[in-house]
Amino acid sequence: MSITTPDTAVLPEDEPTVTFADLGLPEPVVRKLAQNGVTTPFPIQAATIPDALGGKDILGRGRTGSGKTLSFGLPLLARLVDGRTERKRPRGVILTPTRELAMQVSDALQPYGDVLNLRFKVVCGGTSMGNQISALERGVDILVATPGRLRDLINRGSCSLDDVEVAILDEADQMADLGFLPEVTELLDLVPEGGQRMLFSATMEKEIDGLVRRYLVDPVSHEVDAAQGAVTTMTHHVLIVKPRDKAPVTSAIAARKGRTIIFVRTQLGADRVAEQLCETGVRADALHGGMTQGARTRTLADFKDGKVNVLVATDVAARGIHVDGIDLVLNVDPAGDHKDYLHRSGRTARAGQSGTVVSLALPHQRRQIFRLMEDAGVDASRHIIGRGDVFDEDVARITGARSLTEVQAESTANTAKQAEREAMQLARQLERAQRRAAELREESEKLTARAARERGEDPDEAVAEAAAALKAEMEAEAIEEERREQRRQERERRDAAKREERDRGDRGGDRGGFRRDDRRDDRGGRPQHRGDRDRGERRDNDRGPRRDDRGGFRRDDRRDDRGGDRGGDRGGFRRDDRERGERRDDRGGFRRDDRRDDRRPHNRDSRDSRPNDRRPYGRRDDHRGGEHRGSDHRGGGRSFERRNDKPRWKRNG
């Protein structure tokens, strides 16, 4: 993907023309600029580069898209060209607030660094730290970094700022907005004193003034196209729409021809709007901070290459996106403040080009929107949309919006063209395959005739027999293929009939959507089929406790906590159970009086005859606290088949 830089401008003929060669840049850099078509510097570049080459601290102020990257990047390359870089110790550092901006700065300066043999490396979150550590081990001249990842590398001992000669802070006001100033001050404190510092920002706030006073020494200030949005090539409009018309108006504007950036407030909103646009036939994709770095890079690449016409982004993308040819910015959600609005607007009308910024406002947001425009210094026109026709003349005139029917017709036509291309490709492939088959058939006939002559047979008869056999084989294969197709269609019909029958069964029964016998009870019981319920009822009638209509045990079948029947005698055992020799508790095991302590040795009587004073806690079999398992034979006990041979003990009380 070719890298383009927005650094060309045409000045009026009555003003003296200044070239990059006049600014004192190295000759290889000037030649590379000329190869890229960049010959005339922007005002901020012409004002900043000479002072930066002289080693002065620079305070640059200018709107986004004014050419600040080359203003600080080219002098940085010129000052570091003659030095030597040690491993893990870069000599130049550029701090940026976002990953996208770091990559953009690196892409813009990398071609000029290559001609000077200077190595760049982007250090930011969301990318491989191991790769960044390996690059620092080999040696990096200029590090383009976000504050958080650079601090992590320094804490790991993989990077040191002790040799930094030039430190640059780009988009300082966004650093403050994102809360990065503590990390920025921590990093700048690690840079040795006496080096060069350059700070660039679109706006100057109180926090930025603190950075200037603390780290810049006698800075030279250059201000071009200040933070106000009064750009002659940019127009601002506010469309007041009703809530029900907001989505149709957004789709109509997004369906325009050309590249469009749509800004929303939240990540979920970006995904939702992008999905809605795709459903209407608009090629759109979302970009926000919740995506991985690889996904964000691919989305930006698709937008730059024209595979996607509309990019739905959050404010994280307001700074750091430079794509040529963006002539419309649509604010679906209002910006948080005037600075965010200016940075959103800065995605269009870059490098002297024209652009349009449109903001959608609901009726109750009008006061907020116009106060924001006033703070940003923007004179925006107001249009009330939705008085009978959403796609009125104002929307079409301002934004180039198109109706969704037109978009869908165009999308369908493109799909038809693609299908026709695929059909033509398949026809060509079929033609080649048929030609190849004819050649192979001719070669086969020649070989068959030769083999017949070698055997002393008639070649014509052999060829005819081979052709007849081949024809019969092809016919048999065709018949078999037809049968397979019929069987496949029959399976599909059966499966469809089964699905339809199952759907009808699911929709049957009571109004709640479940059949009466399939519904769960209030305690979350498993739904039963009718056959399972009948089998369960028969099983309950034949053996075990019976259940009442509500799924619980009947009164005479329930047992109390001691294992007995509530309806029987209070002793806890049923009368008929006491008459039987075998009784079980609720958990399926034998009752206390049915178990045997099989761990006792065979000479129990001899052990019981010993005096109790030698056993301070009594005999082992006198302990009533625990229940011994009858299946434990470690003590030499007998099997369960002989448990009735032992006399039963009686309950106390």
XYZ file of C-alpha atoms in Angstrom:
653
model
C 0.000 0.000 0.000
C 1.525 3.252 -1.096
C 2.032 5.919 1.527
C 0.852 9.421 0.756
C 1.457 12.530 2.785
C -0.760 15.597 2.744
C 2.104 18.029 2.389
C 1.554 19.834 -0.907
C 0.131 23.297 -1.224
C -0.182 25.909 -3.945
C 0.542 29.415 -2.767
C -0.634 32.555 -4.567
C 1.670 33.679 -7.354
C 2.248 37.090 -5.782
C 3.878 35.547 -2.696
C 7.492 34.309 -2.811
C 7.692 30.566 -3.207
C 9.719 28.732 -0.553
C 10.882 25.182 -1.227
C 12.091 22.474 1.130
C 15.589 22.894 -0.288
C 15.578 26.499 0.944
C 14.838 25.348 4.507
C 18.193 23.593 4.970
C 17.067 19.958 4.893
C 19.508 17.224 3.773
C 19.686 16.691 0.029
C 18.480 13.030 0.119
C 15.363 14.130 2.002
C 14.658 16.911 -0.500
C 14.992 14.476 -3.418
C 12.627 12.007 -1.742
C 10.106 14.792 -1.123
C 10.273 15.740 -4.799
C 9.731 12.110 -5.817
C 6.588 12.071 -3.677
C 5.379 15.299 -5.284
C 6.016 17.399 -2.167
C 7.918 20.520 -3.165
C 6.240 23.481 -1.448
C 5.973 23.484 2.365
C 2.865 24.453 4.290
C 2.999 27.659 6.337
C 3.601 25.856 9.615
C 6.353 23.785 7.973
C 8.074 26.817 6.495
C 7.948 28.580 9.874
C 8.957 25.644 12.077
C 11.634 23.684 10.205
C 14.431 26.354 10.253
C 14.120 26.899 14.017
C 13.923 23.146 14.663
C 17.059 22.545 12.588
C 18.778 25.171 14.745
C 18.130 23.084 17.893
C 15.571 25.431 19.466
C 12.639 24.193 21.522
C 9.435 24.501 19.515
C 5.858 25.172 20.601
C 3.651 24.553 17.574
C -0.051 25.200 17.435
C -2.198 24.319 14.472
C -5.339 22.465 13.526
C -5.293 18.848 12.449
C -4.332 18.352 8.825
C -2.093 21.432 8.713
C 1.110 19.438 8.122
C 2.543 19.240 11.641
C 4.031 15.757 11.120
C 6.685 16.901 8.637
C 7.207 20.068 10.681
C 8.799 18.124 13.523
C 9.688 14.890 11.693
C 12.042 16.207 9.026
C 14.196 18.274 11.466
C 14.345 15.223 13.758
C 15.808 13.119 10.925
C 18.285 15.811 9.989
C 19.605 16.145 13.564
C 20.064 12.388 14.096
C 21.610 11.466 10.742
C 25.263 11.605 11.853
C 25.012 9.873 15.242
C 25.316 6.261 16.414
C 22.591 4.403 18.325
C 23.269 1.836 21.037
C 21.023 -1.149 21.678
C 17.956 -0.381 23.841
C 18.837 3.351 23.787
C 16.961 5.329 21.084
C 18.117 8.850 20.284
C 14.719 10.263 19.278
C 11.274 9.769 20.837
C 7.878 10.852 19.488
C 4.974 10.458 21.931
C 1.443 10.185 20.522
C -1.885 9.619 22.305
C -3.298 6.826 20.112
C -2.092 3.791 18.220
C -3.504 5.032 14.927
C -1.658 8.342 15.214
C 1.607 6.566 16.093
C 1.331 4.383 13.006
C 0.408 7.360 10.842
C 3.447 9.341 12.036
C 5.726 6.375 11.430
C 4.308 5.766 7.951
C 4.719 9.440 7.033
C 8.372 9.667 8.162
C 9.614 6.165 7.323
C 10.347 6.867 3.595
C 12.565 9.805 4.501
C 14.248 7.897 7.297
C 15.116 5.089 4.902
C 17.139 7.396 2.643
C 19.152 8.458 5.729
C 19.505 4.883 7.091
C 17.588 5.712 10.265
C 15.521 2.963 11.849
C 11.972 3.550 13.116
C 9.891 1.441 15.473
C 6.284 1.877 16.595
C 5.720 0.985 20.254
C 2.050 0.883 21.260
C -0.500 -1.316 22.972
C -2.390 -4.007 21.119
C 0.750 -5.161 19.284
C 3.415 -7.738 20.058
C 5.653 -6.632 22.911
C 8.158 -9.376 22.066
C 8.630 -7.937 18.592
C 9.204 -4.472 20.051
C 11.730 -5.802 22.569
C 13.614 -7.601 19.785
C 13.778 -4.405 17.709
C 15.116 -2.437 20.687
C 17.715 -5.148 21.257
C 18.974 -4.636 17.693
C 18.892 -0.854 18.029
C 16.277 1.739 17.096
C 17.128 5.323 16.171
C 13.637 6.838 16.496
C 10.873 5.460 18.693
C 7.242 6.408 17.942
C 5.353 5.383 21.057
C 2.236 5.705 23.154
C 2.995 6.573 26.803
C 1.632 3.417 28.426
C 3.545 0.859 26.352
C 6.792 2.850 26.484
C 6.577 3.002 30.275
C 6.028 -0.787 30.401
C 9.134 -1.403 28.280
C 11.214 0.904 30.477
C 10.024 -0.864 33.637
C 11.019 -4.200 32.082
C 14.507 -2.891 31.395
C 14.065 -3.267 27.628
C 14.393 0.447 26.857
C 16.262 3.455 28.243
C 15.814 7.142 27.478
C 19.280 8.161 28.672
C 20.521 8.850 25.106
C 17.463 10.739 23.831
C 18.540 13.937 22.057
C 15.162 15.036 20.678
C 11.812 14.443 22.422
C 8.583 15.365 20.624
C 5.063 15.439 22.062
C 2.346 15.332 19.397
C -1.341 16.118 20.062
C -0.577 17.205 23.609
C -4.125 18.388 24.245
C -5.509 14.913 23.588
C -2.893 13.498 25.956
C -4.475 15.670 28.626
C -8.030 14.723 27.619
C -7.237 10.997 27.823
C -5.510 11.322 31.202
C -2.009 10.498 29.933
C -0.230 13.497 31.454
C 1.114 11.557 34.495
C 2.763 9.023 32.164
C 3.999 11.826 29.885
C 5.636 13.737 32.727
C 7.160 10.517 34.051
C 8.726 9.800 30.646
C 9.919 13.355 30.053
C 11.603 13.312 33.480
C 13.707 10.380 32.224
C 14.975 12.349 29.212
C 18.357 13.974 29.912
C 18.462 17.723 30.251
C 19.998 19.779 27.478
C 18.228 18.024 24.628
C 15.705 19.496 22.230
C 11.970 19.462 23.046
C 9.116 20.053 20.612
C 5.457 20.200 21.578
C 2.628 20.341 19.035
C -1.059 20.645 19.754
C -4.251 21.844 18.087
C -5.428 23.579 21.275
C -3.652 25.021 24.292
C -5.159 24.274 27.695
C -3.978 24.928 31.236
C -2.315 21.514 31.497
C -0.399 22.128 28.276
C 0.908 25.435 29.622
C 2.264 23.517 32.612
C 4.172 21.149 30.332
C 5.572 24.071 28.359
C 6.847 25.881 31.463
C 8.327 22.685 32.940
C 10.101 21.107 29.992
C 10.617 23.707 27.218
C 13.474 26.210 27.494
C 12.883 29.539 25.719
C 10.544 27.935 23.200
C 9.845 29.474 19.818
C 6.096 29.596 19.268
C 4.517 29.073 15.869
C 0.757 29.306 15.463
C -0.943 28.581 12.166
C -4.698 27.923 11.712
C -5.477 28.119 15.419
C -7.923 25.880 17.197
C -10.953 27.697 15.842
C -12.765 25.933 13.081
C -12.891 28.889 10.699
C -11.497 27.061 7.693
C -12.552 28.621 4.412
C -12.679 25.268 2.601
C -14.925 23.631 5.250
C -18.679 24.162 5.645
C -20.739 23.229 8.706
C -24.405 22.250 8.792
C -26.860 21.130 11.478
C -29.782 18.965 10.397
C -32.623 18.912 12.927
C -34.460 15.606 12.565
C -37.164 13.763 14.442
C -36.187 10.601 16.335
C -37.977 8.317 13.869
C -36.185 9.975 10.926
C -32.653 9.805 12.313
C -31.829 6.302 11.037
C -33.275 6.855 7.516
C -31.441 10.170 7.177
C -28.198 8.528 8.304
C -28.607 5.741 5.743
C -29.431 8.204 2.966
C -26.351 10.310 3.685
C -24.109 7.273 4.027
C -25.336 6.041 0.642
C -23.733 9.026 -1.081
C -20.893 8.595 -3.516
C -17.491 9.184 -1.955
C -15.805 8.488 1.355
C -17.641 9.357 4.525
C -16.728 9.158 8.215
C -19.604 8.825 10.684
C -18.924 9.605 14.345
C -20.870 8.121 17.255
C -20.241 8.173 20.990
C -20.090 4.513 22.015
C -18.550 1.309 20.705
C -21.905 -0.462 20.669
C -23.357 2.444 18.729
C -20.605 2.155 16.121
C -21.268 -1.558 15.643
C -25.026 -1.015 15.494
C -24.895 1.800 12.930
C -22.401 -0.081 10.744
C -24.596 -3.185 10.796
C -27.705 -1.179 9.905
C -25.904 0.452 6.993
C -24.693 -2.895 5.684
C -28.255 -4.212 5.790
C -29.371 -1.324 3.565
C -26.663 -2.055 0.987
C -24.042 0.487 2.078
C -20.473 -0.768 2.375
C -19.653 0.266 5.936
C -17.423 -0.904 8.763
C -16.887 0.085 12.402
C -13.715 1.343 14.075
C -13.415 1.750 17.848
C -11.156 1.027 20.797
C -12.822 -2.296 21.610
C -11.320 -3.919 18.513
C -7.946 -5.615 18.382
C -5.123 -3.726 16.751
C -5.085 -6.133 13.824
C -8.791 -5.600 13.185
C -8.403 -1.823 13.423
C -5.502 -1.882 10.975
C -7.435 -4.020 8.481
C -10.492 -1.766 8.737
C -8.440 1.358 8.064
C -6.687 -0.350 5.153
C -10.042 -1.320 3.603
C -11.258 2.253 4.007
C -8.133 3.698 2.403
C -8.211 1.200 -0.468
C -11.861 1.925 -1.254
C -13.225 -1.493 -0.283
C -15.389 0.304 2.312
C -17.031 3.659 1.565
C -18.235 4.498 5.083
C -16.288 4.306 8.331
C -18.338 4.435 11.561
C -15.961 5.502 14.327
C -15.849 6.677 17.915
C -13.816 9.640 19.135
C -10.785 7.383 19.556
C -10.455 7.644 15.766
C -11.015 11.411 15.582
C -7.271 11.945 15.852
C -4.778 9.827 14.011
C -6.831 9.056 10.882
C -5.546 10.522 7.657
C -7.249 9.278 4.528
C -7.196 11.254 1.314
C -10.505 12.125 -0.285
C -12.768 12.329 2.792
C -15.145 15.119 1.849
C -17.906 14.539 4.431
C -17.944 14.052 8.204
C -21.308 13.086 9.697
C -21.871 13.453 13.449
C -24.709 11.083 14.279
C -24.147 11.676 18.008
C -23.097 15.139 19.238
C -19.472 15.592 20.218
C -18.625 15.721 23.921
C -17.155 19.229 23.707
C -15.927 21.739 21.177
C -12.438 20.206 21.059
C -13.843 16.820 20.091
C -15.970 18.526 17.462
C -12.927 20.238 15.960
C -10.947 17.025 15.843
C -13.851 15.197 14.243
C -14.122 17.960 11.666
C -10.395 17.788 11.020
C -10.811 14.475 9.184
C -12.013 16.447 6.145
C -10.752 19.578 4.366
C -7.158 18.457 4.893
C -4.213 19.868 2.969
C -6.264 22.676 1.448
C -9.046 20.439 0.159
C -12.725 21.194 0.642
C -15.019 19.324 3.002
C -18.414 19.313 4.691
C -19.285 18.631 8.318
C -22.902 17.661 9.059
C -24.337 17.152 12.545
C -27.671 15.478 13.229
C -29.605 16.986 16.131
C -32.838 15.872 17.725
C -35.237 18.681 18.684
C -34.190 18.629 22.335
C -30.472 18.783 21.367
C -30.626 22.020 19.391
C -29.505 24.262 22.248
C -26.597 21.934 23.097
C -25.432 21.683 19.482
C -25.412 25.418 18.808
C -23.650 26.175 22.096
C -20.988 23.665 21.061
C -20.671 25.366 17.647
C -20.248 28.728 19.337
C -17.483 27.427 21.600
C -15.710 25.962 18.558
C -15.948 29.238 16.659
C -17.996 27.667 13.880
C -20.737 29.360 11.918
C -23.123 26.517 11.032
C -26.311 26.718 9.004
C -29.492 25.137 10.359
C -31.896 22.950 8.390
C -35.115 21.351 9.641
C -35.560 17.934 8.041
C -38.554 15.623 7.996
C -41.461 17.873 7.074
C -43.193 15.299 4.919
C -40.163 13.871 3.087
C -36.988 12.682 4.770
C -34.973 12.892 1.580
C -35.660 16.530 0.807
C -33.665 18.863 -1.374
C -31.541 20.249 1.474
C -30.179 16.817 2.415
C -29.401 15.940 -1.188
C -27.829 19.338 -1.899
C -25.677 19.481 1.225
C -24.556 15.887 1.505
C -25.278 14.255 -1.843
C -27.630 11.803 -0.142
C -29.373 9.180 -2.220
C -32.518 7.174 -1.616
C -32.111 3.622 -0.379
C -33.984 2.337 -3.435
C -31.281 3.791 -5.641
C -28.582 2.314 -3.448
C -30.195 -1.103 -3.471
C -30.643 -0.925 -7.246
C -26.965 -0.096 -7.632
C -25.985 -2.868 -5.219
C -28.156 -5.368 -7.079
C -26.649 -4.276 -10.399
C -23.140 -4.731 -9.009
C -24.087 -8.172 -7.726
C -25.482 -9.077 -11.130
C -22.258 -7.900 -12.783
C -20.233 -10.023 -10.404
C -22.442 -13.039 -11.123
C -22.005 -12.485 -14.854
C -18.235 -12.323 -14.436
C -18.279 -15.572 -12.483
C -20.470 -17.171 -15.163
C -18.026 -16.065 -17.865
C -15.115 -17.489 -15.882
C -16.947 -20.787 -15.422
C -17.785 -20.878 -19.149
C -14.129 -20.369 -20.011
C -13.120 -23.084 -17.573
C -15.737 -25.430 -19.077
C -14.491 -24.694 -22.569
C -10.898 -25.415 -21.556
C -11.975 -28.638 -19.836
C -13.910 -29.790 -22.910
C -10.967 -29.006 -25.163
C -8.655 -30.913 -22.868
C -11.060 -33.867 -22.778
C -11.173 -33.984 -26.594
C -7.385 -33.974 -26.777
C -7.119 -36.768 -24.235
C -9.820 -38.783 -26.042
C -7.948 -38.460 -29.334
C -4.698 -39.508 -27.668
C -6.471 -42.484 -26.084
C -7.826 -43.611 -29.463
C -4.362 -43.472 -30.994
C -2.892 -45.541 -28.189
C -5.762 -48.053 -28.373
C -5.226 -48.479 -32.134
C -1.484 -48.963 -31.625
C -2.085 -51.585 -28.944
C -4.524 -53.436 -31.271
C -1.989 -53.482 -34.081
C 0.642 -54.857 -31.713
C -1.779 -57.657 -30.780
C -2.583 -58.298 -34.471
C -6.195 -57.092 -34.140
C -8.228 -54.649 -36.212
C -7.472 -51.124 -34.874
C -10.849 -49.710 -35.956
C -12.781 -52.372 -34.110
C -10.698 -51.878 -30.976
C -11.302 -48.122 -31.057
C -15.037 -48.656 -31.611
C -15.240 -51.101 -28.706
C -13.367 -48.699 -26.439
C -15.686 -45.832 -27.449
C -18.777 -47.963 -26.798
C -17.461 -49.031 -23.385
C -16.696 -45.411 -22.494
C -20.178 -44.321 -23.584
C -21.833 -47.038 -21.511
C -19.741 -46.112 -18.490
C -20.647 -42.431 -18.836
C -24.333 -43.279 -19.145
C -24.153 -45.476 -16.042
C -22.437 -42.684 -14.107
C -25.096 -40.221 -15.245
C -27.875 -42.557 -14.098
C -26.163 -43.095 -10.740
C -25.659 -39.349 -10.292
C -29.339 -38.770 -11.039
C -30.299 -41.367 -8.424
C -28.027 -39.749 -5.849
C -29.611 -36.390 -6.578
C -33.079 -37.869 -6.158
C -32.110 -39.464 -2.840
C -30.632 -36.174 -1.660
C -33.797 -34.283 -2.563
C -35.903 -36.921 -0.828
C -33.806 -36.568 2.346
C -34.197 -32.818 2.236
C -37.982 -33.165 1.873
C -38.122 -35.567 4.828
C -35.973 -33.302 6.956
C -38.132 -30.305 6.061
C -41.282 -32.264 6.946
C -39.754 -33.287 10.302
C -38.768 -29.715 11.081
C -42.232 -28.476 10.201
C -43.843 -31.147 12.378
C -41.506 -30.293 15.245
C -42.288 -26.598 14.857
C -45.998 -27.318 14.933
C -45.513 -29.374 18.082
C -43.551 -26.583 19.727
C -46.288 -24.099 18.877
C -49.037 -26.416 20.175
C -50.368 -26.844 23.678
C -51.307 -24.006 25.952
C -50.706 -20.329 25.260
C -47.456 -20.350 27.163
C -45.730 -22.164 24.298
C -45.150 -25.521 26.081
C -47.336 -28.557 26.154
C -49.051 -29.175 29.442
C -46.978 -32.224 30.255
C -43.730 -30.538 29.120
C -43.918 -27.476 31.351
C -41.579 -27.153 34.261
C -42.872 -26.792 37.767
C -42.062 -23.831 39.994
C -39.036 -25.635 41.390
C -37.354 -25.942 37.978
C -38.083 -29.630 37.420
C -37.104 -31.313 34.171
C -39.873 -31.343 31.529
C -41.171 -34.831 30.831
C -42.651 -36.292 27.709
C -46.028 -37.948 27.986
C -44.524 -41.441 27.729
C -41.976 -40.683 30.434
C -44.722 -39.337 32.694
C -46.835 -42.466 32.235
C -43.861 -44.688 32.947
C -43.054 -42.617 36.008
C -46.601 -42.964 37.316
C -46.577 -46.716 36.801
C -43.221 -46.952 38.522
C -44.476 -44.918 41.462
C -47.552 -47.107 41.766
C -45.549 -50.316 41.643
C -42.725 -49.366 44.000
C -41.600 -46.493 46.142
C -43.490 -43.401 47.291
C -46.305 -41.918 45.265
C -46.602 -38.291 44.235
C -49.636 -36.058 44.290
C -50.865 -33.891 41.422
C -48.492 -31.060 42.299
C -45.364 -33.222 42.010
C -44.804 -33.701 45.783
C -45.168 -36.760 48.014
C -48.538 -37.649 49.446
C -49.047 -37.098 53.118
C -48.888 -40.751 54.091
C -45.738 -41.315 51.982
C -43.595 -38.430 53.192
C -40.866 -39.019 55.713
C -39.797 -36.685 58.457
C -36.259 -35.543 59.024
C -35.514 -38.625 61.136
C -36.305 -40.935 58.271
C -39.791 -41.960 59.443
C -43.308 -41.496 58.120
C -45.123 -38.368 59.175
C -48.401 -40.187 59.007
C -47.227 -43.265 60.923
C -46.115 -43.779 64.477
C -43.835 -41.158 65.954
C -40.997 -43.608 66.287
C -39.918 -42.867 62.754
C -40.525 -46.326 61.203
C -43.494 -47.642 59.329
C -45.325 -50.536 60.962
C -45.040 -52.829 57.969
C -41.335 -51.967 57.673
C -40.659 -53.114 61.222
C -42.301 -56.423 60.411
C -39.921 -56.921 57.515
C -36.331 -57.695 58.232
C -34.797 -55.227 55.809
C -35.316 -51.494 56.046
C -33.662 -48.679 54.215
C -33.373 -44.973 54.880
C -34.234 -42.155 52.490
C -30.805 -42.297 50.891
C -31.094 -45.929 49.887
C -28.777 -47.309 52.634
C -29.575 -49.543 55.611
C -30.854 -48.053 58.845
C -28.732 -47.826 61.941
C -30.157 -51.031 63.402
C -29.528 -52.933 60.155
C -25.876 -52.050 59.805
C -23.008 -54.087 61.188
C -19.707 -52.814 62.283
C -17.715 -55.145 60.059
C -14.486 -53.572 61.188
C -14.595 -55.468 64.485
C -12.276 -58.470 64.716
C -13.623 -62.035 65.193
C -12.452 -62.188 68.809
C -14.895 -59.482 69.881
C -15.842 -61.155 73.160
C -12.245 -61.334 74.330
C -11.762 -57.627 73.592
C -14.994 -56.637 75.343
C -13.876 -58.491 78.482
C -10.953 -56.127 79.011
C -11.424 -53.556 81.824
C -12.676 -50.184 80.694
C -10.084 -48.261 82.720
C -7.519 -49.223 80.079
C -9.669 -47.482 77.439
C -10.403 -43.956 78.772
C -12.976 -43.304 76.090
C -14.810 -46.593 76.237
C -14.973 -49.411 73.755
C -14.822 -48.659 70.054
C -18.269 -50.142 69.509
C -19.770 -47.927 72.240
C -19.322 -44.800 70.126
C -22.709 -43.621 68.937
C -21.553 -40.463 67.156
C -20.778 -41.882 63.735
C -22.375 -44.317 61.336
C -20.127 -47.152 60.153
C -20.518 -48.312 56.620
C -21.458 -51.933 56.301
C -19.334 -52.284 53.170
C -16.075 -51.508 55.001
C -14.366 -54.930 55.513
C -11.073 -53.640 56.836
C -11.919 -54.973 60.267
C -12.644 -58.489 59.057
C -16.445 -58.184 59.077
C -18.756 -60.629 57.373
C -20.714 -60.048 54.170
C -24.223 -58.586 53.947
C -25.776 -61.943 53.075
C -25.340 -63.017 56.750
C -26.504 -59.812 58.433
C -29.723 -61.482 59.742
C -27.658 -63.956 61.788
C -26.705 -61.255 64.248
C -29.240 -60.314 66.966
C -30.691 -56.851 66.530
C -30.208 -54.126 69.091
C -33.168 -52.216 70.284
C -33.662 -48.527 70.217
C -33.515 -46.645 73.514
C -36.773 -45.092 74.549
